[in-house]
Amino acid sequence: MYDLAIMWDWAGFAVRWLHVITAIAWIGSSFYFIALDLGLRKVPHLPVGAHGEEWQVHGGGFYHIQKYLVAPETMPDHLTWFKWESYSTWLSGAAMLMIVYWVGGELFLLDPTKVDLALWQGIAISAGSLTIGWLFYDFLCKSPLGERPTTLMLLLFVLLVAMSWGYDQIFTGRAALLHLGAFTATIMTANVFFIIMPNQRIVVKDLQEGRTPDPKYGKIAKLRSTHNNYLTLPVVFLMLSNHYPLAFATEWSWIIASLVFLMGVTIRHYFNSLHARKGNPHWTWGVTAALFVTIAWLSTAPMMDSYEESEARALTPHEQVFADAAGFEDAYYAVVGNCSMCHAREPGWDGMHWPPKGVVLETEADVARHARQIYLQAGVSHAMPPPNAIEMDTEYRRQIVSWFRAASNG
């Protein structure tokens, strides 16, 4: 059983690695084409149907790029489709969500201090919310609001704020922010899969069969692509948030996440305006800085309440197994003696105001709840405690490993 814990952690690492790589590819190509599209120049003597062109230099070579609003007169023999970057990012992210927050749901997904749910109910909410979110967003885009992009964007923001609050009422802090990122990323990938790519296929087929493509398909795809452009940076923030308790483990984490979406808009507006040669709206940096300062201020709201509630709640049956296992007492004293200086409700390390990643290891219940993390971080590996903080004796690590394995094999 304990070998399964190690392999499962490596599986999570591998999927996370894949997710980051594919996300880099998707975001990179997305930002490149947005910048290219906005920077196109209308010059004399363009081919029939061409909207603009751009000359670029990279890697010692020059590139001459032309864009057609609908399609060229004849279809080229080779046509590159940009889609797998998006699909691979979503699929790897979904796999990571399942590994960390579904299989590890007892620890990472549900917060019994907020609502009493069975694990299967939490998983159902996790999966169902992603689907429902896309359907509602797609309905808004296909309604008459699709002709009013500013109003549509405002309603999308309201939807994201509502989801941020809703997730925070059910899930743990880190799961809530991660799910908000998954909710947004699902909208973005579904835009590619259900709208942008099918519309491009219609245009290509019309051209191949000698029909004049309808410009409406390009217009529809452009709206969805614009939404993806403004949502990208907040999704990256939410992907990283589970490493920073000041983002996920505060009373106002759902407001912090909501404000990050506004920061994404101000930052992208600046670069979009720059690429389109519409000036340098420096005011966006002032607004972004003000939003960031507000977020930092909100993050300083007391986190102690959630720790006290965690201490008060009863252990789940899964957690109780570790509290009753042979060797728990030795492991508990090993953890308290080597870890609780930092992982305390009021850390004793100078300059540390909150426990790292929001993990508290003071009481027996604390240690039982975080058994798997302790085993991986301070048992089979030497990641914790940091060697410049305390030199943990090998015997203590052996006691932790023996305890975890006894509980897992019991």
XYZ file of C-alpha atoms in Angstrom:
410
model
C 0.000 0.000 0.000
C 2.777 2.412 0.876
C 4.394 1.793 -2.533
C 1.091 2.901 -4.056
C 1.340 6.238 -2.210
C 4.795 6.851 -3.661
C 3.822 5.851 -7.199
C 0.622 7.890 -6.992
C 2.633 10.942 -5.984
C 4.975 10.398 -8.937
C 1.958 9.991 -11.226
C 0.658 13.336 -9.995
C 4.064 14.911 -10.610
C 4.245 13.490 -14.154
C 0.769 14.735 -15.047
C 1.503 18.141 -13.513
C 4.699 18.345 -15.599
C 2.766 17.468 -18.750
C 0.086 20.002 -17.855
C 2.606 22.811 -17.442
C 4.356 21.949 -20.722
C 1.160 21.827 -22.754
C -0.124 25.000 -21.068
C 3.064 26.808 -22.086
C 2.543 25.654 -25.675
C -1.105 26.724 -25.707
C -0.564 30.090 -24.043
C 2.483 30.795 -26.184
C 0.694 30.141 -29.472
C -2.404 32.012 -28.270
C -0.463 35.130 -27.270
C 1.574 34.981 -30.463
C -1.458 34.918 -32.737
C -3.243 37.631 -30.768
C -0.186 39.882 -31.108
C 0.161 38.947 -34.785
C -3.502 39.597 -35.509
C -3.451 43.000 -33.833
C -0.194 43.999 -35.485
C -1.151 43.285 -39.110
C -0.575 46.160 -41.525
C -2.797 47.028 -44.456
C -0.438 47.813 -47.296
C -0.923 48.254 -51.063
C -0.815 45.292 -53.428
C -2.030 42.656 -51.002
C -3.416 39.468 -52.597
C -7.170 39.303 -53.155
C -8.934 38.657 -49.852
C -5.878 39.434 -47.697
C -6.564 41.657 -44.704
C -3.019 42.570 -43.769
C 0.554 41.410 -43.508
C 3.438 41.376 -41.074
C 7.190 40.920 -41.428
C 8.995 39.288 -38.521
C 12.520 38.145 -37.785
C 13.467 35.252 -35.530
C 16.344 32.827 -35.278
C 18.269 34.475 -38.093
C 15.428 34.207 -40.603
C 12.706 36.521 -41.920
C 9.023 35.585 -41.988
C 6.401 37.162 -44.249
C 2.904 36.522 -42.889
C -0.424 37.414 -44.493
C -3.903 37.003 -43.025
C -7.159 36.340 -44.888
C -10.338 37.312 -43.041
C -12.283 34.448 -44.601
C -9.983 32.293 -46.748
C -7.653 32.557 -49.750
C -8.977 31.962 -53.254
C -7.463 28.496 -53.352
C -6.741 26.171 -50.464
C -3.018 25.519 -49.855
C -1.764 21.928 -49.932
C -0.493 22.177 -46.361
C -2.544 23.738 -43.589
C -1.488 23.678 -39.927
C -4.280 23.510 -37.363
C -3.618 24.784 -33.849
C -5.801 22.719 -31.553
C -3.859 20.002 -29.756
C -2.131 22.506 -27.490
C -5.535 23.372 -26.047
C -6.851 19.810 -25.898
C -3.694 18.432 -24.284
C -3.700 21.178 -21.662
C -7.286 20.463 -20.663
C -6.914 16.673 -20.688
C -3.752 16.745 -18.565
C -5.386 19.245 -16.207
C -8.446 17.013 -15.873
C -6.193 14.046 -15.103
C -4.393 16.060 -12.426
C -7.730 17.143 -10.933
C -8.784 13.512 -10.665
C -5.477 12.346 -9.163
C -5.139 15.097 -6.568
C -8.693 16.186 -5.777
C -10.789 13.097 -6.501
C -8.580 10.209 -5.428
C -7.103 12.400 -2.683
C -10.456 13.983 -1.945
C -10.552 13.025 1.731
C -7.639 15.374 2.334
C -7.613 17.951 -0.453
C -11.177 18.337 -1.790
C -13.756 18.461 0.984
C -13.885 20.804 3.955
C -16.228 19.364 6.636
C -16.216 22.707 8.487
C -18.115 24.222 5.549
C -20.550 21.506 4.486
C -21.022 17.825 5.313
C -20.710 15.878 2.063
C -19.715 12.372 1.112
C -16.667 12.142 -1.141
C -18.762 10.974 -4.096
C -20.971 14.042 -3.702
C -17.962 16.337 -3.762
C -16.652 14.628 -6.891
C -20.076 14.938 -8.537
C -20.130 18.687 -7.792
C -16.568 18.985 -9.055
C -17.318 17.321 -12.396
C -20.844 18.668 -12.850
C -19.930 22.288 -12.247
C -17.431 22.259 -15.108
C -20.046 21.004 -17.565
C -22.843 23.286 -16.368
C -20.544 26.297 -16.496
C -19.718 25.772 -20.145
C -23.375 25.226 -21.101
C -24.456 28.458 -19.384
C -21.610 30.453 -20.918
C -22.312 29.030 -24.376
C -25.980 29.969 -24.010
C -25.030 33.567 -23.227
C -22.717 33.770 -26.238
C -25.382 32.435 -28.603
C -28.038 34.769 -27.245
C -28.485 38.362 -28.539
C -25.769 39.303 -26.015
C -23.299 37.910 -28.534
C -23.757 41.178 -30.428
C -22.907 43.178 -27.294
C -19.405 41.960 -26.374
C -18.832 44.406 -23.497
C -22.068 43.429 -21.745
C -21.267 39.785 -22.378
C -17.831 40.167 -20.784
C -19.386 41.795 -17.716
C -21.850 38.933 -17.343
C -19.001 36.446 -17.728
C -17.193 38.198 -14.882
C -20.325 38.001 -12.715
C -20.521 34.269 -13.480
C -16.898 33.769 -12.452
C -17.390 35.702 -9.197
C -20.457 33.590 -8.393
C -18.513 30.385 -9.050
C -15.605 31.625 -6.944
C -17.966 32.189 -4.012
C -19.804 28.914 -4.599
C -16.675 26.781 -4.686
C -15.442 28.470 -1.518
C -18.628 27.426 0.309
C -17.985 23.733 -0.375
C -14.348 22.896 -1.025
C -11.081 23.482 0.780
C -9.385 26.766 -0.044
C -6.873 25.275 -2.446
C -9.497 23.080 -4.119
C -11.842 26.053 -4.536
C -9.278 28.149 -6.421
C -8.069 25.193 -8.456
C -11.635 24.384 -9.473
C -12.264 27.975 -10.475
C -9.220 27.672 -12.746
C -10.539 24.386 -14.140
C -13.976 25.964 -14.651
C -12.409 28.794 -16.660
C -10.066 26.510 -18.589
C -13.010 24.285 -19.521
C -14.755 27.278 -21.077
C -11.583 28.145 -22.990
C -10.953 24.645 -24.347
C -14.633 24.106 -25.138
C -14.497 27.333 -27.157
C -11.749 25.764 -29.239
C -13.353 22.325 -29.540
C -17.020 23.230 -30.039
C -16.866 26.644 -31.724
C -13.549 27.775 -33.180
C -12.434 24.513 -34.828
C -15.866 23.544 -36.273
C -16.263 27.035 -37.748
C -12.842 26.799 -39.347
C -13.747 23.406 -40.821
C -16.922 24.891 -42.350
C -14.894 27.632 -44.005
C -12.339 25.148 -45.351
C -15.045 22.828 -46.690
C -16.890 25.700 -48.413
C -13.685 26.770 -50.084
C -12.814 23.242 -51.213
C -16.281 22.787 -52.714
C -16.260 26.115 -54.551
C -18.599 28.057 -52.266
C -17.906 31.507 -50.845
C -17.425 31.093 -47.081
C -19.768 33.027 -44.804
C -17.823 35.645 -42.783
C -20.098 35.056 -39.756
C -18.146 31.951 -38.790
C -14.959 33.943 -38.433
C -16.794 36.585 -36.410
C -18.156 34.001 -33.981
C -14.752 32.379 -33.548
C -13.170 35.779 -32.992
C -15.514 36.505 -30.061
C -14.607 33.256 -28.321
C -10.903 33.755 -29.037
C -11.068 37.211 -27.443
C -12.594 35.731 -24.289
C -9.819 33.138 -24.155
C -7.241 35.906 -24.478
C -8.513 37.763 -21.421
C -9.005 34.626 -19.325
C -5.521 33.168 -19.804
C -3.563 35.056 -17.133
C -6.094 34.469 -14.328
C -6.057 30.749 -15.114
C -2.260 30.695 -14.710
C -2.627 32.437 -11.328
C -5.212 29.876 -10.209
C -2.972 27.026 -11.363
C -0.208 28.328 -9.088
C -2.423 29.352 -6.178
C -2.325 26.036 -4.309
C 1.335 26.706 -3.469
C 0.530 29.968 -1.660
C -1.705 29.944 1.435
C -1.968 33.730 1.303
C -4.033 33.163 -1.839
C -6.147 30.130 -0.891
C -6.211 29.940 2.912
C -7.710 33.282 3.836
C -11.256 34.314 4.611
C -11.500 36.352 1.406
C -9.841 33.959 -1.022
C -12.899 33.968 -3.287
C -12.680 37.772 -3.608
C -8.935 37.528 -4.253
C -9.612 35.107 -7.103
C -12.296 37.409 -8.503
C -9.982 40.423 -8.493
C -7.338 38.419 -10.337
C -9.713 38.225 -13.311
C -9.801 42.033 -13.390
C -6.000 42.085 -13.304
C -5.994 39.752 -16.300
C -8.170 42.215 -18.193
C -6.015 45.263 -17.410
C -2.755 43.512 -18.283
C -4.051 42.070 -21.547
C -5.681 45.392 -22.483
C -2.301 47.079 -22.255
C -0.529 44.559 -24.469
C -3.429 44.253 -26.912
C -3.442 48.041 -27.328
C 0.328 48.059 -27.775
C 0.277 45.337 -30.421
C -2.580 47.047 -32.248
C -0.592 50.325 -32.267
C -3.387 52.101 -30.389
C -1.078 53.793 -27.932
C 0.331 52.869 -24.532
C -2.477 52.894 -21.954
C -0.163 53.234 -18.963
C -3.153 53.735 -16.689
C -3.667 49.965 -16.844
C -0.490 49.429 -14.817
C -1.734 51.745 -12.103
C -5.044 49.880 -11.949
C -3.238 46.532 -11.934
C -0.958 47.654 -9.092
C -3.957 48.901 -7.103
C -5.724 45.571 -7.574
C -2.613 43.698 -6.496
C -2.227 45.813 -3.353
C -5.903 45.177 -2.562
C -5.339 41.448 -2.968
C -2.307 41.548 -0.677
C -4.329 43.460 1.917
C -7.210 40.976 1.737
C -4.772 38.098 2.179
C -3.785 39.405 5.605
C -7.246 38.740 7.007
C -6.931 36.346 9.980
C -6.481 32.723 8.963
C -6.654 31.422 12.508
C -10.404 30.782 12.410
C -10.062 28.066 9.775
C -7.261 26.396 11.757
C -9.336 26.411 14.947
C -12.305 24.926 13.098
C -10.033 22.247 11.650
C -8.824 21.350 15.136
C -12.367 21.142 16.466
C -13.851 18.866 13.788
C -13.805 15.102 14.214
C -11.459 12.941 12.194
C -12.902 11.166 9.190
C -12.796 7.333 9.225
C -9.831 7.451 6.845
C -7.944 9.845 9.126
C -8.854 7.853 12.226
C -7.030 4.824 10.782
C -3.763 6.744 11.026
C -4.520 7.989 14.543
C -5.110 4.402 15.726
C -2.195 2.791 13.882
C 0.783 1.240 15.633
C 3.631 3.685 16.069
C 1.440 6.781 15.967
C 2.656 8.097 19.297
C 6.318 7.920 18.250
C 5.540 9.492 14.882
C 3.524 12.247 16.534
C 6.375 13.259 18.822
C 8.793 13.090 15.869
C 6.602 15.508 13.931
C 5.949 17.870 16.826
C 9.631 17.975 17.727
C 10.824 18.677 14.203
C 7.993 20.353 12.304
C 5.676 22.291 14.602
C 8.025 25.253 14.993
C 6.913 26.368 11.511
C 3.736 24.319 11.027
C 1.940 25.933 13.948
C -1.101 28.115 14.275
C 1.336 30.789 15.366
C 4.712 29.843 13.838
C 7.786 30.409 15.961
C 10.156 31.039 13.052
C 11.159 34.680 12.689
C 9.417 36.429 9.829
C 6.900 33.584 9.325
C 3.368 34.699 10.035
C 1.447 31.659 8.730
C 2.290 27.956 8.484
C 3.768 26.919 5.115
C 1.026 25.966 2.640
C -1.478 26.337 5.466
C -0.461 22.986 6.999
C -0.651 22.923 10.819
C 1.043 20.056 12.702
C 0.493 20.650 16.410
C -2.184 18.291 17.681
C -2.597 14.549 17.207
C -5.550 15.269 14.937
C -3.381 17.578 12.803
C -0.786 14.857 12.314
C -3.383 12.189 11.485
C -5.019 14.463 8.893
C -1.730 15.095 7.089
C -0.329 11.566 7.326
C 0.355 11.115 3.632
C 2.052 14.499 3.255
C 4.209 13.870 6.318
C 5.177 10.443 4.994
C 6.224 11.791 1.598
C 7.821 15.039 2.792
C 9.635 13.901 5.943
C 9.619 10.095 5.759
C 10.673 8.666 2.425
C 12.165 12.006 1.315
C 14.115 14.678 3.174
C 12.182 17.629 1.769
C 11.092 18.642 5.265
C 12.174 20.081 7.534
C 14.601 22.393 5.708
C 18.164 21.504 6.737
C 18.939 25.107 7.668
C 15.991 25.072 10.078
C 16.600 21.785 11.908
C 18.565 18.602 11.263
C 16.044 15.801 11.639
C 17.449 12.572 13.016
C 17.198 9.497 10.797
C 15.429 7.605 13.561
C 12.570 10.094 13.532
C 12.127 9.598 9.801
C 12.110 5.823 10.297
C 9.370 6.155 12.910
C 7.223 8.175 10.511
C 7.691 5.625 7.735
C 6.896 2.682 10.054
C 3.739 4.388 11.312
C 2.404 5.238 7.848
C 3.100 1.771 6.506
C 1.469 0.142 9.529
C -1.674 2.228 8.948
C -1.679 1.588 5.197
C -1.237 -2.174 5.563
C -3.586 -2.526 8.531
